[in-house]
Amino acid sequence: MSLPESSITQFYNCLVLKDHKLVSDYLYVQNGKIIDPANMFWEENRIPDVRIDCKGGIVSPGYIDVQINGAFGYDFSNDTDIIEEAVDNISKGLLLQGCTAYCPTTVSSRPEVYHKVISHLGPRQGSVENGASVLGAHIEGPFISPQKKGAHELATLRTAKHGLADFEECYGLDNLRKYAAYVTMAPEVEGVTAAIPDLIKETGVAISSGHSNATTAKAQEAFKQGANMITHLFNAMHPFHQRDPGIIGLLGDNGPRPFYGIICDGIHVHPNSVMIAYYAHPTGACLVTDAMSAQSLPEGYYKLGEMDVDVHGGHVYIKGTNTIAGSIATLAECVRNFIDFTGASKVEALENATLHPAQMLGISDTKGTLAHGADADILILDNDLYVQRVFIAGVEATNDNVKFNKKL
């Protein structure tokens, strides 16, 4: 439904996620933003133009996925010749799932791929016409450990022994400056940790530690240099050991600690490991899907970057191996799984898919919150956290006004 630009919408009969609690309240939206109704009532003497009955449901900010490689048959690293088509269709499909903002993720690739695709993965405002908001690219690799490459192609990996010059040659610093949200790198790879402060200063990009065999000491050094995130905790990293817990050990520091992505599909990380991480550092948890092109498609063979992958029984492996190659989970599923795995509250689970990812990216004034002035990206959920209705910039997204294609 199209409304006049200045119209005011009221959400009622709901529990609103506000100030780390679910409270019985109203929510008001105008011009794509959450508003304080005091001005409407006392100065303008207005009542809402539209009232939406939430039927006792939960009103949450829209979900934010900061690591997704593809979906609906499209892959951000492989579909370089149709990258705009890929972004358009993934953005719309994700929106209908309740993911209202995301970071399109590229796996380790050759420089020519980055120079071709990064400029198409930059920030883009969400709407029913555009789909979910694009928050900027997550560039995963190629400055990662060969020993912890996971599903990344070995031939693409490289070092940063020449400092910023290597990042310029690989990505283009201007591409990072304009189009990237964050980059995943391994702290122990030659030149990486030393380059972090200059890379942040020159481009403003955030840095995440991942695909790494780093010791705890090296991970702490990278964190002090500015790497304030961890990419898919537990996966593709130095395993926990009592004398050297590796990157995982950062969760046990007694000072500031990084945010961390964690894949709650029930395959990548054992539920007990999810619980250990969460109770070690609850305010740093960010649920991610790490989904690939087969998300929401039938089982079969697909691409992850240049690699062939086999999708069967809910698992994704590099073809002919037992190496996990992403997931086919949705973020809504991960939220529900998180409660099953940890016994956490609905508030905790929802904030791991909304507030924490926004804080990780430094955008929590407008995303991941229902505070006054924030973007009106809103979900209505039932009591079991199944998505009932989706709104982006205050406009409801439905199968009728959001059309997208799957690439089979």
Coordinates of C-alpha atoms in Angstrom, one line a residue:
M1 CA 0.0 0.0 0.0
S2 CA 1.4 3.4 -1.0
L3 CA 0.9 6.1 1.6
P4 CA 1.4 9.9 1.4
E5 CA 4.9 10.8 2.4
S6 CA 4.0 12.5 5.7
S7 CA 1.5 9.9 6.8
I8 CA 1.9 8.3 10.2
T9 CA 1.6 4.6 10.9
Q10 CA 1.0 3.1 14.3
F11 CA 1.8 -0.5 15.2
Y12 CA -0.3 -1.7 18.1
N13 CA -1.3 -4.8 20.1
C14 CA 2.4 -5.9 20.2
L15 CA 5.5 -6.4 22.3
V16 CA 8.1 -4.0 21.1
L17 CA 11.9 -4.8 21.4
K18 CA 13.1 -1.7 23.3
D19 CA 15.9 -1.1 25.7
H20 CA 16.8 -4.8 25.9
K21 CA 13.3 -5.7 26.8
L22 CA 10.0 -6.8 25.2
V23 CA 7.5 -4.2 26.3
S24 CA 3.8 -3.7 25.6
D25 CA 3.8 -0.5 23.6
Y26 CA 3.0 1.3 20.4
L27 CA 5.5 2.0 17.6
Y28 CA 5.1 5.0 15.3
V29 CA 6.6 5.5 11.8
Q30 CA 6.7 8.5 9.5
N31 CA 8.8 9.1 6.3
G32 CA 10.6 5.8 6.7
K33 CA 11.8 6.5 10.2
I34 CA 10.7 5.6 13.8
I35 CA 9.3 8.7 15.4
D36 CA 8.6 10.0 18.8
P37 CA 4.8 10.4 18.9
A38 CA 4.9 13.3 21.4
N39 CA 5.1 15.9 18.7
M40 CA 2.3 14.3 16.8
F41 CA 0.0 14.3 19.8
W42 CA 0.8 17.5 21.5
E43 CA 2.0 19.9 18.8
E44 CA 0.3 18.8 15.6
N45 CA -2.8 17.4 17.2
R46 CA -2.7 14.4 14.9
I47 CA -3.8 10.8 15.1
P48 CA -2.2 8.0 13.1
D49 CA -3.3 7.8 9.5
V50 CA -2.8 4.0 9.5
R51 CA -3.1 1.5 12.4
I52 CA -1.5 -1.9 12.0
D53 CA -2.8 -4.6 14.4
C54 CA 0.2 -6.9 15.3
K55 CA -2.2 -9.5 16.8
G56 CA -0.1 -9.8 19.9
G57 CA 3.1 -10.4 18.1
I58 CA 6.6 -9.3 18.7
V59 CA 7.9 -6.1 16.9
S60 CA 11.6 -6.3 16.2
P61 CA 14.1 -4.4 14.1
G62 CA 14.8 -6.2 10.8
Y63 CA 17.5 -8.8 10.7
I64 CA 21.0 -7.9 9.6
D65 CA 23.3 -10.6 8.0
V66 CA 26.9 -9.5 7.8
Q67 CA 28.2 -12.6 6.1
I68 CA 26.4 -14.1 3.1
N69 CA 28.1 -15.3 -0.1
G70 CA 24.9 -15.8 -2.2
A71 CA 21.4 -17.2 -2.3
F72 CA 18.7 -18.1 -4.8
G73 CA 21.2 -19.5 -7.3
Y74 CA 23.4 -16.4 -7.3
D75 CA 27.0 -16.1 -6.0
F76 CA 28.7 -12.7 -5.5
S77 CA 32.1 -14.1 -6.4
N78 CA 31.2 -16.2 -9.3
D79 CA 28.4 -14.3 -11.1
T80 CA 30.7 -11.4 -12.1
D81 CA 29.1 -10.9 -15.5
I82 CA 25.6 -10.5 -14.0
I83 CA 26.6 -9.0 -10.6
E84 CA 23.8 -6.4 -10.7
E85 CA 21.2 -9.0 -11.4
A86 CA 22.6 -11.1 -8.5
V87 CA 22.5 -8.1 -6.0
D88 CA 19.0 -7.2 -7.1
N89 CA 17.5 -10.6 -6.7
I90 CA 19.3 -11.6 -3.5
S91 CA 18.4 -8.3 -1.9
K92 CA 14.7 -8.8 -2.7
G93 CA 14.7 -12.5 -1.7
L94 CA 16.4 -11.8 1.6
L95 CA 13.9 -9.0 2.4
L96 CA 11.0 -11.3 2.2
Q97 CA 12.8 -13.6 4.6
G98 CA 13.0 -10.8 7.2
C99 CA 16.6 -9.8 6.5
T100 CA 16.4 -6.1 5.9
A101 CA 20.1 -5.3 5.6
Y102 CA 23.2 -7.3 4.8
C103 CA 26.9 -7.4 3.7
P104 CA 27.3 -9.2 0.4
T105 CA 30.4 -11.4 0.9
T106 CA 33.1 -12.4 -1.6
V107 CA 35.4 -15.4 -1.1
S108 CA 39.1 -15.3 -1.9
S109 CA 39.4 -14.3 -5.5
R110 CA 41.9 -13.0 -8.0
P111 CA 42.5 -9.2 -8.2
E112 CA 40.5 -8.9 -11.5
V113 CA 37.4 -10.3 -9.8
Y114 CA 37.6 -7.7 -7.0
H115 CA 38.1 -4.9 -9.4
K116 CA 35.1 -6.0 -11.3
V117 CA 32.6 -6.7 -8.6
I118 CA 33.4 -4.7 -5.4
S119 CA 31.9 -1.5 -6.9
H120 CA 28.6 -3.3 -7.3
L121 CA 28.5 -4.4 -3.7
G122 CA 28.6 -0.9 -2.1
P123 CA 26.0 0.6 0.2
R124 CA 22.5 0.9 -1.2
Q125 CA 19.3 2.1 0.5
G126 CA 16.7 -0.6 1.1
S127 CA 13.2 -0.3 -0.2
V128 CA 10.5 -2.5 -1.6
E129 CA 11.9 -1.6 -5.0
N130 CA 15.6 -2.3 -4.1
G131 CA 15.1 -5.1 -1.5
A132 CA 17.2 -5.3 1.6
S133 CA 19.7 -2.5 2.3
V134 CA 23.2 -3.3 1.2
L135 CA 25.6 -2.2 3.9
G136 CA 28.8 -2.6 1.9
A137 CA 30.8 -5.6 0.9
H138 CA 32.4 -8.1 3.3
I139 CA 35.6 -9.1 1.5
E140 CA 36.7 -12.5 3.0
G141 CA 40.3 -13.1 1.9
P142 CA 42.6 -13.6 0.1
F143 CA 45.0 -12.5 2.9
I144 CA 44.3 -15.6 4.9
S145 CA 46.1 -18.7 6.1
P146 CA 46.6 -21.6 3.6
Q147 CA 46.3 -23.9 6.6
K148 CA 42.9 -22.5 7.4
K149 CA 41.6 -21.7 4.0
G150 CA 38.4 -23.7 4.3
A151 CA 36.5 -23.5 1.1
H152 CA 38.7 -20.8 -0.3
E153 CA 40.8 -21.5 -3.4
L154 CA 44.5 -22.0 -2.5
A155 CA 45.8 -20.4 -5.7
T156 CA 44.2 -17.1 -4.8
L157 CA 45.8 -16.6 -1.4
R158 CA 48.5 -14.0 -0.9
T159 CA 50.6 -12.1 1.7
A160 CA 50.8 -8.4 2.5
K161 CA 54.6 -8.1 2.7
H162 CA 54.5 -4.8 0.8
G163 CA 51.9 -3.4 3.1
L164 CA 49.3 -1.1 1.6
A165 CA 50.6 -1.6 -1.9
D166 CA 49.4 -5.2 -1.8
F167 CA 45.9 -4.2 -0.7
E168 CA 45.9 -1.5 -3.5
E169 CA 46.9 -4.0 -6.1
C170 CA 44.5 -6.7 -4.9
Y171 CA 41.3 -4.6 -4.1
G172 CA 42.0 -1.0 -5.0
L173 CA 42.0 1.2 -1.9
D174 CA 39.4 3.5 -3.4
N175 CA 37.1 0.4 -3.8
L176 CA 37.5 -0.3 -0.1
R177 CA 36.9 3.3 0.8
K178 CA 33.7 3.6 -1.2
Y179 CA 32.2 0.1 -1.3
A180 CA 33.5 -2.2 1.5
A181 CA 32.1 -2.5 5.1
Y182 CA 34.8 -4.9 6.3
V183 CA 37.6 -7.2 5.3
T184 CA 38.5 -10.6 6.8
M185 CA 42.2 -11.3 7.2
A186 CA 44.5 -13.7 9.1
P187 CA 46.7 -11.7 11.6
E188 CA 49.7 -14.1 11.2
V189 CA 49.9 -13.7 7.4
E190 CA 53.0 -11.7 6.5
G191 CA 52.4 -8.0 6.6
V192 CA 48.7 -8.1 7.7
T193 CA 48.8 -7.0 11.3
A194 CA 51.4 -4.3 10.7
A195 CA 49.2 -2.9 7.9
I196 CA 45.9 -2.7 9.9
P197 CA 46.2 0.8 11.3
D198 CA 47.2 2.3 7.9
L199 CA 44.5 0.4 6.1
I200 CA 41.8 1.6 8.5
K201 CA 43.2 5.2 8.3
E202 CA 43.3 5.2 4.5
T203 CA 40.0 3.6 3.8
G204 CA 37.8 3.5 6.9
V205 CA 37.2 -0.2 6.4
A206 CA 36.7 -2.4 9.4
I207 CA 38.9 -5.4 9.9
S208 CA 38.0 -8.9 11.1
S209 CA 40.3 -11.8 12.0
G210 CA 39.4 -15.1 10.4
H211 CA 40.6 -18.1 8.4
S212 CA 43.6 -17.9 10.6
N213 CA 46.0 -20.1 12.5
A214 CA 47.0 -17.2 14.7
T215 CA 48.0 -17.7 18.3
T216 CA 46.1 -15.8 21.0
A217 CA 49.1 -13.4 21.3
K218 CA 49.0 -12.7 17.6
A219 CA 45.2 -12.3 17.7
Q220 CA 45.5 -9.9 20.6
E221 CA 48.1 -7.8 18.7
A222 CA 45.7 -7.6 15.7
F223 CA 42.9 -6.6 18.0
K224 CA 45.0 -3.8 19.5
Q225 CA 45.8 -2.6 16.0
G226 CA 42.1 -2.3 15.1
A227 CA 40.8 -5.7 14.1
N228 CA 37.6 -5.5 16.2
M229 CA 35.8 -8.5 14.8
I230 CA 36.1 -12.3 14.4
T231 CA 34.8 -14.0 11.3
H232 CA 32.6 -17.2 11.9
L233 CA 34.0 -18.1 15.3
F234 CA 35.3 -21.6 15.7
N235 CA 35.3 -22.3 11.9
A236 CA 38.6 -22.1 9.9
M237 CA 40.8 -21.1 12.9
H238 CA 43.3 -22.4 15.4
P239 CA 41.3 -24.8 17.6
F240 CA 40.9 -24.1 21.2
H241 CA 43.7 -25.4 23.4
Q242 CA 44.1 -24.8 27.1
R243 CA 47.7 -23.3 26.7
D244 CA 46.9 -21.4 23.5
P245 CA 43.2 -20.9 22.6
G246 CA 44.0 -19.0 19.4
I247 CA 41.6 -16.3 18.2
I248 CA 38.9 -18.0 20.3
G249 CA 40.9 -16.9 23.3
L250 CA 40.0 -13.3 22.7
L251 CA 36.6 -14.0 24.2
G252 CA 38.3 -14.6 27.5
D253 CA 40.1 -11.3 27.7
N254 CA 39.4 -9.2 30.8
G255 CA 39.3 -6.0 28.9
P256 CA 37.6 -4.9 25.6
R257 CA 36.7 -7.8 23.3
P258 CA 35.8 -8.1 19.6
F259 CA 32.5 -8.8 18.1
Y260 CA 32.2 -12.3 16.6
G261 CA 30.1 -13.9 13.9
I262 CA 28.8 -17.3 14.6
I263 CA 26.9 -19.7 12.3
C264 CA 23.9 -21.3 14.1
D265 CA 22.8 -23.7 11.4
G266 CA 23.5 -26.7 13.7
I267 CA 26.2 -27.9 11.3
H268 CA 29.1 -25.4 11.4
V269 CA 29.2 -25.2 15.2
H270 CA 28.1 -27.6 17.9
P271 CA 25.3 -26.2 20.1
N272 CA 27.5 -26.6 23.2
S273 CA 30.2 -24.5 21.5
V274 CA 27.6 -21.8 20.7
M275 CA 26.6 -21.8 24.4
I276 CA 30.3 -21.5 25.5
A277 CA 30.9 -18.6 23.2
Y278 CA 27.8 -16.8 24.1
Y279 CA 28.2 -17.0 27.9
A280 CA 31.8 -15.9 27.5
H281 CA 30.9 -12.8 25.6
P282 CA 27.1 -12.3 25.1
T283 CA 27.2 -8.7 23.9
G284 CA 29.6 -9.5 21.1
A285 CA 27.6 -12.3 19.4
C286 CA 26.4 -11.7 15.8
L287 CA 24.4 -14.4 14.1
V288 CA 25.4 -14.9 10.5
T289 CA 24.3 -17.4 7.9
D290 CA 27.5 -17.7 5.7
A291 CA 24.9 -18.8 3.2
M292 CA 25.8 -19.6 -0.4
S293 CA 24.0 -19.8 -3.7
A294 CA 21.9 -22.9 -2.9
Q295 CA 20.1 -21.1 0.0
S296 CA 16.3 -21.6 -0.7
L297 CA 17.0 -23.9 -3.7
P298 CA 16.8 -27.7 -4.1
E299 CA 19.7 -30.0 -3.3
G300 CA 22.3 -30.4 -6.0
Y301 CA 25.6 -29.0 -7.3
Y302 CA 26.4 -25.3 -7.1
K303 CA 29.3 -22.8 -7.2
L304 CA 31.0 -21.0 -4.3
G305 CA 33.3 -18.6 -6.1
E306 CA 35.2 -20.8 -8.6
M307 CA 34.7 -24.0 -6.6
D308 CA 32.1 -26.7 -7.1
V309 CA 30.0 -27.6 -4.1
D310 CA 27.7 -30.4 -3.2
V311 CA 24.5 -29.6 -1.3
H312 CA 22.7 -32.5 0.3
G313 CA 20.9 -33.2 3.5
G314 CA 21.3 -29.6 4.7
H315 CA 25.1 -29.8 4.4
V316 CA 27.3 -27.9 1.9
Y317 CA 30.7 -29.5 1.0
I318 CA 33.3 -28.8 -1.6
K319 CA 32.6 -31.4 -4.2
G320 CA 34.4 -34.7 -3.4
T321 CA 35.6 -33.6 0.0
N322 CA 34.3 -33.3 3.6
T323 CA 35.2 -29.5 3.7
I324 CA 32.2 -27.4 4.7
A325 CA 31.6 -24.7 2.1
G326 CA 29.0 -22.3 3.6
S327 CA 25.4 -22.9 4.7
I328 CA 21.9 -22.9 3.3
A329 CA 20.3 -21.5 6.5
T330 CA 18.3 -18.3 6.7
L331 CA 19.0 -15.8 9.5
A332 CA 15.4 -16.4 10.8
E333 CA 16.3 -20.0 11.3
C334 CA 19.6 -19.1 13.0
V335 CA 17.7 -16.9 15.5
R336 CA 15.4 -19.8 16.4
N337 CA 18.3 -22.3 16.6
F338 CA 20.2 -20.0 18.9
I339 CA 17.4 -20.2 21.5
D340 CA 17.3 -24.0 21.1
F341 CA 21.1 -24.2 21.5
T342 CA 21.6 -21.9 24.4
G343 CA 18.3 -21.5 26.3
A344 CA 18.7 -17.7 25.8
S345 CA 15.8 -15.3 25.9
K346 CA 14.0 -14.0 22.8
V347 CA 15.5 -10.6 23.5
E348 CA 19.0 -12.0 23.5
A349 CA 18.5 -14.0 20.3
L350 CA 16.9 -11.0 18.5
E351 CA 19.6 -8.6 19.5
N352 CA 22.2 -11.1 18.1
A353 CA 20.7 -10.6 14.7
T354 CA 19.9 -6.9 15.0
L355 CA 21.6 -4.7 17.5
H356 CA 24.9 -6.4 17.7
P357 CA 25.6 -6.6 14.0
A358 CA 24.7 -2.9 13.7
Q359 CA 27.1 -2.1 16.6
M360 CA 29.8 -4.2 14.9
L361 CA 29.5 -2.0 11.8
G362 CA 29.1 1.3 13.7
I363 CA 25.5 1.9 12.4
S364 CA 23.4 1.3 15.4
D365 CA 22.0 4.8 15.4
T366 CA 19.9 3.8 12.3
K367 CA 19.9 0.0 12.0
G368 CA 19.3 -2.8 14.4
T369 CA 17.2 -0.6 16.7
L370 CA 13.7 0.8 17.1
A371 CA 14.9 3.9 18.8
H372 CA 13.4 7.3 17.6
G373 CA 15.2 8.4 14.4
A374 CA 16.2 4.9 13.3
D375 CA 15.2 3.5 9.9
A376 CA 11.8 1.9 10.0
D377 CA 13.0 -1.6 9.1
I378 CA 10.6 -3.7 11.1
L379 CA 9.5 -7.3 11.6
I380 CA 6.3 -8.6 13.1
L381 CA 7.0 -12.1 14.6
D382 CA 4.9 -14.6 16.3
N383 CA 5.7 -15.9 19.7
D384 CA 7.9 -18.6 18.2
L385 CA 9.9 -16.0 16.2
Y386 CA 8.5 -16.9 12.8
V387 CA 8.3 -13.9 10.6
Q388 CA 4.8 -12.8 9.9
R389 CA 5.2 -9.4 8.2
V390 CA 8.2 -7.4 7.0
F391 CA 8.5 -3.6 6.6
I392 CA 11.4 -1.7 5.1
A393 CA 11.6 2.1 5.3
G394 CA 8.1 1.9 6.8
V395 CA 6.6 0.2 3.8
E396 CA 5.4 -3.4 4.0
A397 CA 7.2 -5.9 1.7
T398 CA 5.0 -8.7 0.3
N399 CA 5.1 -11.2 -2.4
D400 CA 2.9 -8.8 -4.4
N401 CA 5.2 -5.8 -4.3
V402 CA 8.6 -7.5 -4.1
K403 CA 9.3 -9.6 -7.2
F404 CA 12.6 -11.5 -7.7
N405 CA 14.0 -14.4 -9.7
K406 CA 15.8 -17.5 -8.7
K407 CA 18.7 -18.7 -10.9
L408 CA 18.2 -22.5 -11.2

